[in-house]
Amino acid sequence: MAKYRIVLLPGDGIGRDVMDAARIVLEEVKLDAEYVEGDIGWEFWKREGNPLPERTIELLKTADAALMGAITSKPKDEAARELAPELRGKGYVYFSPIVRLRQEFDLYINLRPCKAYKGNPLNYRDNIDLVIFRENTEGMYAGVEFYPLPDEVRKALLIHPKMKKFENVPADEIALSTRIMTKKGCERIVRAAFEYARANGRKSVTLVEKPNVLRETGGLITRVAREIAKEYPEVELWEANIDAMTMWLVKNPEKYDVLVAENLFGDIISDLSAQLVGGMGFAPSGNIGDNFALFEPTHGSAPKYAGQYKVNPMAMLLATKMMLDYLGEKEKAERMERAIARVIEEGKVKTYDLGGNNSTLEVAQEVARLYREGV
Ligand code: IPM
Ligand code: MG
């Protein structure tokens, strides 16, 4: 029996292109693993009314880790129109499979390394090496939302004096989203950030929040962070407001090290930081829980490029590298990262976004070659 069982979820559009790239490199990495493919994405929404079939969840339960390509999602009405005729009008509602997976498997860490690899012409600046720990299961994306606003909910909220001004707004003229944060949720994400900082010799962890306005939720995670920081005297805790932070990240991105944030704020700084190091073509993400993790590039499925093997596979290859790290295969992970870094630095084999005309698979083959030869 193989040491690891890994599920590959190619998904839609270019997700399949970049998954083929990942396979080329994985073949060279020679992990003691069994790879199984799982169904996810638009095709299954159209055919079955479910973009994340139950059998895929069951399959993931048997795996050590998963690698995902990309998923197409469309607004509710458009999604409903694309359903197979026999499924229409039966109450199927499209949902985001990745958000569901994060909840289902309690993948509370969304890990987003943003590193400016030497020679990447798309770097905003060199010497950027940020690692974001975004809370991935609660906060503003907990999914507790209401529209129209049920009476019971309005009544309950009226115990708060500031709710008074919304007292008479008709139910269908008011919508409510909640930001729910728990002490446990705050603790585990902050601790993960500090543990990472300690293990990797990082000097600071910056909590990105807005406690001056979001006093209760922001206050909770701030208190938790200050408490946990005491256990890591060698790592400094910095605190920044989300709005100011977007400015600082553009002004002095080199100054920051590890960032930790609630779900929505983390989502925002993740895209901002990705752009600092070359954009979506270079942005991998890990969704990590205590027993399972799923890795993905953060780009979408770019349907117009689907099947053309044109897009940059680097984000996917970096996600694959993160998976090796997660599995504890440090040597292979480092070797793979060196191969990736070399391909970027040499700039000989590159996709169109970098001014080249190599295919997705040629880039992967070059990474695989350098992996094999060792750099
Ligand atoms: C991400 C993405 C997702 C998110 C979307 C696809 C739901 O933007 O991984 O950052 O917002 O979490
Ligand atoms: Mg996002």
Tab-separated table of C-alpha atoms and ligand atoms in Angstrom:
chain	number	residue	atom	x	y	z
A	1	MET	CA	0.000	0.000	0.000
A	2	ALA	CA	1.199	3.479	-0.833
A	3	LYS	CA	2.128	5.789	2.036
A	4	TYR	CA	-0.264	8.527	0.918
A	5	ARG	CA	-3.628	8.656	-0.764
A	6	ILE	CA	-4.070	11.876	-2.682
A	7	VAL	CA	-7.220	13.038	-4.400
A	8	LEU	CA	-6.895	15.132	-7.547
A	9	LEU	CA	-9.823	17.428	-8.300
A	10	PRO	CA	-9.179	19.017	-11.690
A	11	GLY	CA	-12.510	20.872	-11.761
A	12	ASP	CA	-13.343	23.178	-14.649
A	13	GLY	CA	-11.690	25.104	-17.441
A	14	ILE	CA	-7.978	25.667	-17.030
A	15	GLY	CA	-8.180	23.769	-13.749
A	16	ARG	CA	-7.730	20.698	-15.932
A	17	ASP	CA	-4.795	22.236	-17.817
A	18	VAL	CA	-2.887	23.083	-14.675
A	19	MET	CA	-3.730	19.733	-13.086
A	20	ASP	CA	-2.011	18.036	-16.020
A	21	ALA	CA	1.003	20.233	-15.303
A	22	ALA	CA	0.977	19.144	-11.665
A	23	ARG	CA	0.839	15.491	-12.702
A	24	ILE	CA	3.975	15.914	-14.824
A	25	VAL	CA	5.930	17.222	-11.875
A	26	LEU	CA	4.433	14.753	-9.393
A	27	GLU	CA	5.528	11.927	-11.603
A	28	GLU	CA	9.100	13.149	-11.247
A	29	VAL	CA	8.764	13.730	-7.506
A	30	LYS	CA	8.049	10.018	-7.059
A	31	LEU	CA	6.036	10.380	-3.927
A	32	ASP	CA	4.978	7.086	-2.394
A	33	ALA	CA	1.400	7.923	-3.213
A	34	GLU	CA	-1.744	6.657	-4.813
A	35	TYR	CA	-3.583	9.301	-6.839
A	36	VAL	CA	-7.346	9.156	-7.267
A	37	GLU	CA	-9.437	11.561	-9.297
A	38	GLY	CA	-12.598	13.134	-7.868
A	39	ASP	CA	-15.631	14.865	-9.400
A	40	ILE	CA	-16.168	18.539	-8.684
A	41	GLY	CA	-17.340	21.639	-10.486
A	42	TRP	CA	-19.694	23.061	-13.039
A	43	GLU	CA	-20.188	19.903	-15.057
A	44	PHE	CA	-21.614	18.167	-11.989
A	45	TRP	CA	-23.768	21.130	-11.145
A	46	LYS	CA	-25.309	20.999	-14.613
A	47	ARG	CA	-25.730	17.240	-14.662
A	48	GLU	CA	-26.561	16.476	-11.041
A	49	GLY	CA	-27.544	19.782	-9.480
A	50	ASN	CA	-24.560	19.481	-7.149
A	51	PRO	CA	-21.075	20.829	-7.886
A	52	LEU	CA	-19.684	18.802	-4.981
A	53	PRO	CA	-21.269	15.338	-5.126
A	54	GLU	CA	-21.512	13.344	-1.920
A	55	ARG	CA	-19.244	10.647	-3.419
A	56	THR	CA	-16.481	13.252	-3.684
A	57	ILE	CA	-16.825	14.141	-0.013
A	58	GLU	CA	-16.667	10.449	0.869
A	59	LEU	CA	-13.596	10.045	-1.314
A	60	LEU	CA	-11.880	12.995	0.347
A	61	LYS	CA	-12.523	11.414	3.740
A	62	THR	CA	-10.249	8.563	2.708
A	63	ALA	CA	-7.418	10.851	1.590
A	64	ASP	CA	-4.376	12.401	3.245
A	65	ALA	CA	-4.535	15.497	1.069
A	66	ALA	CA	-6.085	16.832	-2.098
A	67	LEU	CA	-5.027	19.000	-4.959
A	68	MET	CA	-7.631	21.060	-6.761
A	69	GLY	CA	-7.510	22.823	-10.126
A	70	ALA	CA	-10.178	25.494	-10.458
A	71	ILE	CA	-13.935	25.791	-10.391
A	72	THR	CA	-16.315	27.864	-12.460
A	73	SER	CA	-19.021	29.632	-10.559
A	74	LYS	CA	-21.746	31.883	-11.873
A	75	PRO	CA	-24.484	34.048	-10.347
A	76	LYS	CA	-27.498	32.194	-8.994
A	77	ASP	CA	-29.857	32.869	-11.905
A	78	GLU	CA	-27.375	31.964	-14.568
A	79	ALA	CA	-26.516	28.798	-12.677
A	80	ALA	CA	-30.182	27.826	-12.540
A	81	ARG	CA	-30.553	28.309	-16.299
A	82	GLU	CA	-27.644	25.988	-17.052
A	83	LEU	CA	-29.057	23.074	-15.080
A	84	ALA	CA	-30.091	20.023	-17.084
A	85	PRO	CA	-33.752	20.547	-18.119
A	86	GLU	CA	-35.052	17.728	-15.927
A	87	LEU	CA	-33.447	19.351	-12.842
A	88	ARG	CA	-34.781	22.860	-13.342
A	89	GLY	CA	-37.326	24.318	-10.923
A	90	LYS	CA	-36.641	21.574	-8.362
A	91	GLY	CA	-35.035	23.813	-5.796
A	92	TYR	CA	-31.374	23.124	-6.581
A	93	VAL	CA	-29.258	26.086	-5.517
A	94	TYR	CA	-25.667	26.574	-6.596
A	95	PHE	CA	-23.079	26.918	-3.824
A	96	SER	CA	-19.329	27.388	-3.799
A	97	PRO	CA	-17.694	23.946	-3.463
A	98	ILE	CA	-14.510	25.350	-1.964
A	99	VAL	CA	-16.369	27.218	0.755
A	100	ARG	CA	-18.363	24.055	1.490
A	101	LEU	CA	-15.210	21.942	1.667
A	102	ARG	CA	-13.594	24.344	4.106
A	103	GLN	CA	-16.622	23.992	6.383
A	104	GLU	CA	-17.140	20.266	5.906
A	105	PHE	CA	-13.526	19.361	6.729
A	106	ASP	CA	-12.951	22.196	9.204
A	107	LEU	CA	-10.013	23.473	7.166
A	108	TYR	CA	-9.505	26.473	9.409
A	109	ILE	CA	-6.205	27.673	8.028
A	110	ASN	CA	-6.042	29.314	4.654
A	111	LEU	CA	-2.322	29.546	4.110
A	112	ARG	CA	-1.176	31.947	1.398
A	113	PRO	CA	2.517	32.336	0.858
A	114	CYS	CA	3.326	35.362	-1.315
A	115	LYS	CA	6.935	35.331	-2.364
A	116	ALA	CA	8.611	37.454	-5.011
A	117	TYR	CA	10.710	34.891	-6.850
A	118	LYS	CA	13.872	36.369	-8.269
A	119	GLY	CA	13.576	37.306	-11.906
A	120	ASN	CA	9.798	37.281	-12.066
A	121	PRO	CA	9.079	40.254	-14.335
A	122	LEU	CA	5.644	40.609	-12.740
A	123	ASN	CA	6.980	41.252	-9.237
A	124	TYR	CA	5.766	44.544	-7.912
A	125	ARG	CA	8.998	44.698	-5.982
A	126	ASP	CA	11.720	42.218	-5.041
A	127	ASN	CA	12.380	40.931	-1.512
A	128	ILE	CA	8.731	40.342	-0.698
A	129	ASP	CA	8.171	37.210	1.307
A	130	LEU	CA	4.843	37.285	3.111
A	131	VAL	CA	2.909	34.397	4.562
A	132	ILE	CA	-0.763	34.926	5.259
A	133	PHE	CA	-2.795	32.907	7.737
A	134	ARG	CA	-6.412	33.606	6.918
A	135	GLU	CA	-9.082	32.133	9.157
A	136	ASN	CA	-11.104	29.957	6.828
A	137	THR	CA	-14.251	28.735	8.573
A	138	GLU	CA	-15.936	31.573	10.447
A	139	GLY	CA	-15.930	35.376	10.635
A	140	MET	CA	-17.694	37.285	7.907
A	141	TYR	CA	-17.833	34.140	5.742
A	142	ALA	CA	-19.473	31.953	8.366
A	143	GLY	CA	-22.434	31.922	6.009
A	144	VAL	CA	-25.035	33.095	8.507
A	145	GLU	CA	-27.021	35.549	6.406
A	146	PHE	CA	-30.629	36.605	6.068
A	147	TYR	CA	-32.797	37.997	3.346
A	148	PRO	CA	-35.610	38.752	3.770
A	149	LEU	CA	-35.012	39.428	7.449
A	150	PRO	CA	-37.086	37.045	9.611
A	151	ASP	CA	-39.091	38.709	12.365
A	152	GLU	CA	-37.518	36.611	15.120
A	153	VAL	CA	-34.077	37.728	14.055
A	154	ARG	CA	-35.081	41.374	13.985
A	155	LYS	CA	-36.659	41.069	17.414
A	156	ALA	CA	-33.590	39.475	18.878
A	157	LEU	CA	-31.387	42.191	17.429
A	158	LEU	CA	-33.577	44.886	18.939
A	159	ILE	CA	-31.964	44.262	22.323
A	160	HIS	CA	-29.138	46.303	20.800
A	161	PRO	CA	-29.877	50.062	20.911
A	162	LYS	CA	-28.300	50.656	17.490
A	163	MET	CA	-30.838	48.318	15.905
A	164	LYS	CA	-33.575	50.827	16.670
A	165	LYS	CA	-33.080	52.746	13.434
A	166	PHE	CA	-33.746	49.587	11.401
A	167	GLU	CA	-36.847	48.679	13.389
A	168	ASN	CA	-39.357	49.557	10.686
A	169	VAL	CA	-37.501	48.714	7.496
A	170	PRO	CA	-39.628	46.157	5.596
A	171	ALA	CA	-38.232	42.625	5.715
A	172	ASP	CA	-37.556	42.545	1.995
A	173	GLU	CA	-35.726	45.854	2.093
A	174	ILE	CA	-33.086	44.776	4.566
A	175	ALA	CA	-30.387	42.125	4.405
A	176	LEU	CA	-28.174	40.866	7.177
A	177	SER	CA	-24.764	39.191	7.145
A	178	THR	CA	-23.042	38.308	10.377
A	179	ARG	CA	-19.429	38.211	11.462
A	180	ILE	CA	-19.240	35.396	13.960
A	181	MET	CA	-15.949	34.794	15.694
A	182	THR	CA	-15.246	32.351	18.484
A	183	LYS	CA	-12.431	32.325	20.981
A	184	LYS	CA	-11.449	28.869	19.805
A	185	GLY	CA	-11.507	29.997	16.161
A	186	CYS	CA	-9.330	32.995	16.957
A	187	GLU	CA	-6.938	30.982	19.069
A	188	ARG	CA	-6.277	28.269	16.566
A	189	ILE	CA	-5.548	30.582	13.646
A	190	VAL	CA	-3.370	32.925	15.714
A	191	ARG	CA	-1.501	29.990	17.183
A	192	ALA	CA	-0.931	28.495	13.760
A	193	ALA	CA	0.595	31.793	12.623
A	194	PHE	CA	2.908	31.990	15.627
A	195	GLU	CA	3.910	28.341	15.356
A	196	TYR	CA	4.801	28.923	11.728
A	197	ALA	CA	6.784	32.041	12.619
A	198	ARG	CA	8.718	30.139	15.275
A	199	ALA	CA	9.417	27.134	13.088
A	200	ASN	CA	10.601	29.277	10.192
A	201	GLY	CA	12.550	31.932	12.049
A	202	ARG	CA	10.128	34.688	11.115
A	203	LYS	CA	10.417	37.834	13.182
A	204	SER	CA	6.878	39.199	13.295
A	205	VAL	CA	3.223	38.255	13.132
A	206	THR	CA	0.896	41.088	12.145
A	207	LEU	CA	-2.730	40.846	13.185
A	208	VAL	CA	-4.815	42.589	10.526
A	209	GLU	CA	-8.146	43.714	12.016
A	210	LYS	CA	-10.356	46.695	12.703
A	211	PRO	CA	-10.953	46.616	16.456
A	212	ASN	CA	-11.542	50.355	16.693
A	213	VAL	CA	-14.841	49.873	14.815
A	214	LEU	CA	-15.626	46.163	15.041
A	215	ARG	CA	-15.159	46.363	18.764
A	216	GLU	CA	-16.468	43.004	19.868
A	217	THR	CA	-15.178	40.592	17.239
A	218	GLY	CA	-12.065	42.656	16.575
A	219	GLY	CA	-11.579	43.019	20.301
A	220	LEU	CA	-11.782	39.287	20.861
A	221	ILE	CA	-9.140	38.314	18.351
A	222	THR	CA	-6.888	41.170	19.503
A	223	ARG	CA	-7.014	39.980	23.101
A	224	VAL	CA	-6.402	36.412	22.012
A	225	ALA	CA	-3.433	37.437	19.882
A	226	ARG	CA	-1.843	39.436	22.709
A	227	GLU	CA	-2.226	36.498	25.045
A	228	ILE	CA	-0.795	33.935	22.638
A	229	ALA	CA	2.060	36.245	21.639
A	230	LYS	CA	3.398	36.003	25.205
A	231	GLU	CA	4.236	32.373	24.571
A	232	TYR	CA	6.449	33.349	21.630
A	233	PRO	CA	8.808	35.989	22.993
A	234	GLU	CA	11.110	35.677	19.976
A	235	VAL	CA	8.293	36.703	17.612
A	236	GLU	CA	6.905	40.253	17.688
A	237	LEU	CA	3.171	40.842	17.479
A	238	TRP	CA	2.242	43.827	15.341
A	239	GLU	CA	-1.306	45.092	15.014
A	240	ALA	CA	-2.652	46.885	11.962
A	241	ASN	CA	-6.063	48.034	10.826
A	242	ILE	CA	-7.244	46.442	7.595
A	243	ASP	CA	-7.655	49.745	5.747
A	244	ALA	CA	-4.246	51.069	6.711
A	245	MET	CA	-2.746	47.662	6.021
A	246	THR	CA	-3.756	47.733	2.361
A	247	MET	CA	-1.793	50.961	2.133
A	248	TRP	CA	1.226	49.661	4.040
A	249	LEU	CA	1.359	46.530	1.947
A	250	VAL	CA	1.702	48.657	-1.161
A	251	LYS	CA	4.140	51.048	0.468
A	252	ASN	CA	6.432	48.688	2.407
A	253	PRO	CA	5.639	45.083	1.565
A	254	GLU	CA	9.204	43.968	2.379
A	255	LYS	CA	8.694	44.930	6.004
A	256	TYR	CA	6.058	42.322	6.714
A	257	ASP	CA	6.511	38.702	7.532
A	258	VAL	CA	3.593	36.598	8.764
A	259	LEU	CA	0.088	38.091	8.625
A	260	VAL	CA	-2.960	36.725	10.397
A	261	ALA	CA	-6.539	37.785	9.783
A	262	GLU	CA	-10.192	36.889	9.978
A	263	ASN	CA	-11.805	35.356	6.877
A	264	LEU	CA	-12.962	38.461	4.946
A	265	PHE	CA	-9.966	40.604	5.826
A	266	GLY	CA	-7.694	37.686	5.028
A	267	ASP	CA	-9.407	37.245	1.665
A	268	ILE	CA	-8.729	40.885	0.851
A	269	ILE	CA	-5.078	41.013	1.858
A	270	SER	CA	-4.493	37.674	0.121
A	271	ASP	CA	-5.396	39.054	-3.294
A	272	LEU	CA	-3.564	42.278	-2.651
A	273	SER	CA	-0.433	40.412	-1.623
A	274	ALA	CA	-0.710	37.973	-4.533
A	275	GLN	CA	-0.583	40.906	-6.903
A	276	LEU	CA	2.628	42.109	-5.276
A	277	VAL	CA	4.385	38.938	-6.362
A	278	GLY	CA	3.071	38.456	-9.874
A	279	GLY	CA	-0.659	38.045	-9.505
A	280	MET	CA	-2.883	35.026	-9.752
A	281	GLY	CA	-0.428	33.059	-11.860
A	282	PHE	CA	1.854	32.869	-8.824
A	283	ALA	CA	-0.585	32.577	-5.949
A	284	PRO	CA	-1.064	29.162	-4.309
A	285	SER	CA	-3.265	28.461	-1.351
A	286	GLY	CA	-3.538	25.741	1.240
A	287	ASN	CA	-6.761	24.950	3.080
A	288	ILE	CA	-5.517	23.134	6.140
A	289	GLY	CA	-7.235	21.423	9.047
A	290	ASP	CA	-6.047	19.073	11.751
A	291	ASN	CA	-6.498	15.903	9.692
A	292	PHE	CA	-6.786	16.893	6.084
A	293	ALA	CA	-5.721	19.618	3.701
A	294	LEU	CA	-6.559	20.751	0.208
A	295	PHE	CA	-4.226	22.776	-1.979
A	296	GLU	CA	-5.152	24.918	-4.959
A	297	PRO	CA	-3.983	27.751	-7.115
A	298	THR	CA	-6.116	30.787	-6.296
A	299	HIS	CA	-6.920	31.682	-9.875
A	300	GLY	CA	-10.260	30.884	-11.459
A	301	SER	CA	-11.146	28.507	-14.255
A	302	ALA	CA	-10.689	31.067	-17.086
A	303	PRO	CA	-13.092	29.256	-19.447
A	304	LYS	CA	-11.859	31.128	-22.501
A	305	TYR	CA	-8.420	29.500	-22.191
A	306	ALA	CA	-9.703	26.047	-21.261
A	307	GLY	CA	-7.890	23.167	-22.895
A	308	GLN	CA	-5.423	25.409	-24.708
A	309	TYR	CA	-2.535	24.720	-22.326
A	310	LYS	CA	-1.689	28.364	-22.462
A	311	VAL	CA	-1.926	29.524	-18.865
A	312	ASN	CA	0.828	29.755	-16.315
A	313	PRO	CA	0.951	26.637	-14.125
A	314	MET	CA	3.205	28.182	-11.465
A	315	ALA	CA	0.446	28.778	-8.919
A	316	MET	CA	-0.576	25.131	-9.279
A	317	LEU	CA	2.998	23.909	-9.019
A	318	LEU	CA	3.546	26.051	-5.941
A	319	ALA	CA	0.346	24.590	-4.470
A	320	THR	CA	1.754	21.120	-5.152
A	321	LYS	CA	4.937	22.118	-3.364
A	322	MET	CA	2.846	23.252	-0.387
A	323	MET	CA	1.184	19.856	-0.336
A	324	LEU	CA	4.576	18.157	-0.125
A	325	ASP	CA	5.420	20.396	2.829
A	326	TYR	CA	2.151	19.541	4.509
A	327	LEU	CA	2.802	15.822	4.087
A	328	GLY	CA	6.147	16.303	5.810
A	329	GLU	CA	8.131	15.682	2.614
A	330	LYS	CA	10.407	18.650	3.291
A	331	GLU	CA	13.268	17.558	1.098
A	332	LYS	CA	11.075	16.989	-1.920
A	333	ALA	CA	9.236	20.255	-1.258
A	334	GLU	CA	12.457	22.244	-1.104
A	335	ARG	CA	13.831	20.571	-4.164
A	336	MET	CA	10.656	21.341	-6.046
A	337	GLU	CA	10.700	24.952	-4.935
A	338	ARG	CA	14.305	25.321	-6.097
A	339	ALA	CA	13.343	23.925	-9.506
A	340	ILE	CA	10.414	26.345	-9.762
A	341	ALA	CA	12.553	29.281	-8.646
A	342	ARG	CA	15.190	28.372	-11.224
A	343	VAL	CA	12.681	28.216	-14.068
A	344	ILE	CA	11.371	31.645	-13.082
A	345	GLU	CA	14.836	33.116	-12.686
A	346	GLU	CA	16.162	31.778	-15.986
A	347	GLY	CA	13.044	32.987	-17.757
A	348	LYS	CA	13.703	30.787	-20.769
A	349	VAL	CA	10.640	28.618	-20.573
A	350	LYS	CA	7.605	30.757	-19.861
A	351	THR	CA	3.945	31.238	-20.663
A	352	TYR	CA	2.387	34.188	-22.476
A	353	ASP	CA	1.680	36.200	-19.328
A	354	LEU	CA	5.447	36.459	-18.829
A	355	GLY	CA	6.073	37.358	-22.439
A	356	GLY	CA	6.862	33.808	-23.506
A	357	ASN	CA	5.211	31.355	-25.837
A	358	ASN	CA	5.685	28.075	-24.042
A	359	SER	CA	2.753	25.946	-23.086
A	360	THR	CA	1.508	25.095	-19.611
A	361	LEU	CA	2.947	21.613	-20.000
A	362	GLU	CA	6.341	22.757	-21.260
A	363	VAL	CA	6.766	24.851	-18.142
A	364	ALA	CA	5.882	21.814	-16.029
A	365	GLN	CA	8.312	19.645	-17.993
A	366	GLU	CA	11.076	22.165	-17.369
A	367	VAL	CA	10.338	22.178	-13.636
A	368	ALA	CA	10.323	18.367	-13.710
A	369	ARG	CA	13.659	18.280	-15.562
A	370	LEU	CA	15.328	20.606	-13.080
A	371	TYR	CA	13.813	18.603	-10.241
A	372	ARG	CA	15.296	15.440	-11.691
A	373	GLU	CA	18.708	17.000	-12.302
A	374	GLY	CA	18.615	18.749	-8.918
A	375	VAL	CA	19.275	22.464	-8.524
B	1	IPM	C1	-10.367	32.532	-2.217
B	1	IPM	C2	-11.520	32.770	-3.134
B	1	IPM	C3	-12.754	32.207	-2.499
B	1	IPM	C4	-12.971	32.947	-1.204
B	1	IPM	C5	-14.005	32.228	-3.353
B	1	IPM	C6	-13.797	31.458	-4.631
B	1	IPM	C7	-15.213	31.764	-2.631
B	1	IPM	O1	-11.631	34.122	-3.394
B	1	IPM	O2	-10.011	31.380	-1.978
B	1	IPM	O3	-9.800	33.504	-1.726
B	1	IPM	O4	-13.440	34.085	-1.210
B	1	IPM	O5	-12.648	32.422	-0.168
B	2	MG	MG	-10.202	35.319	-2.463
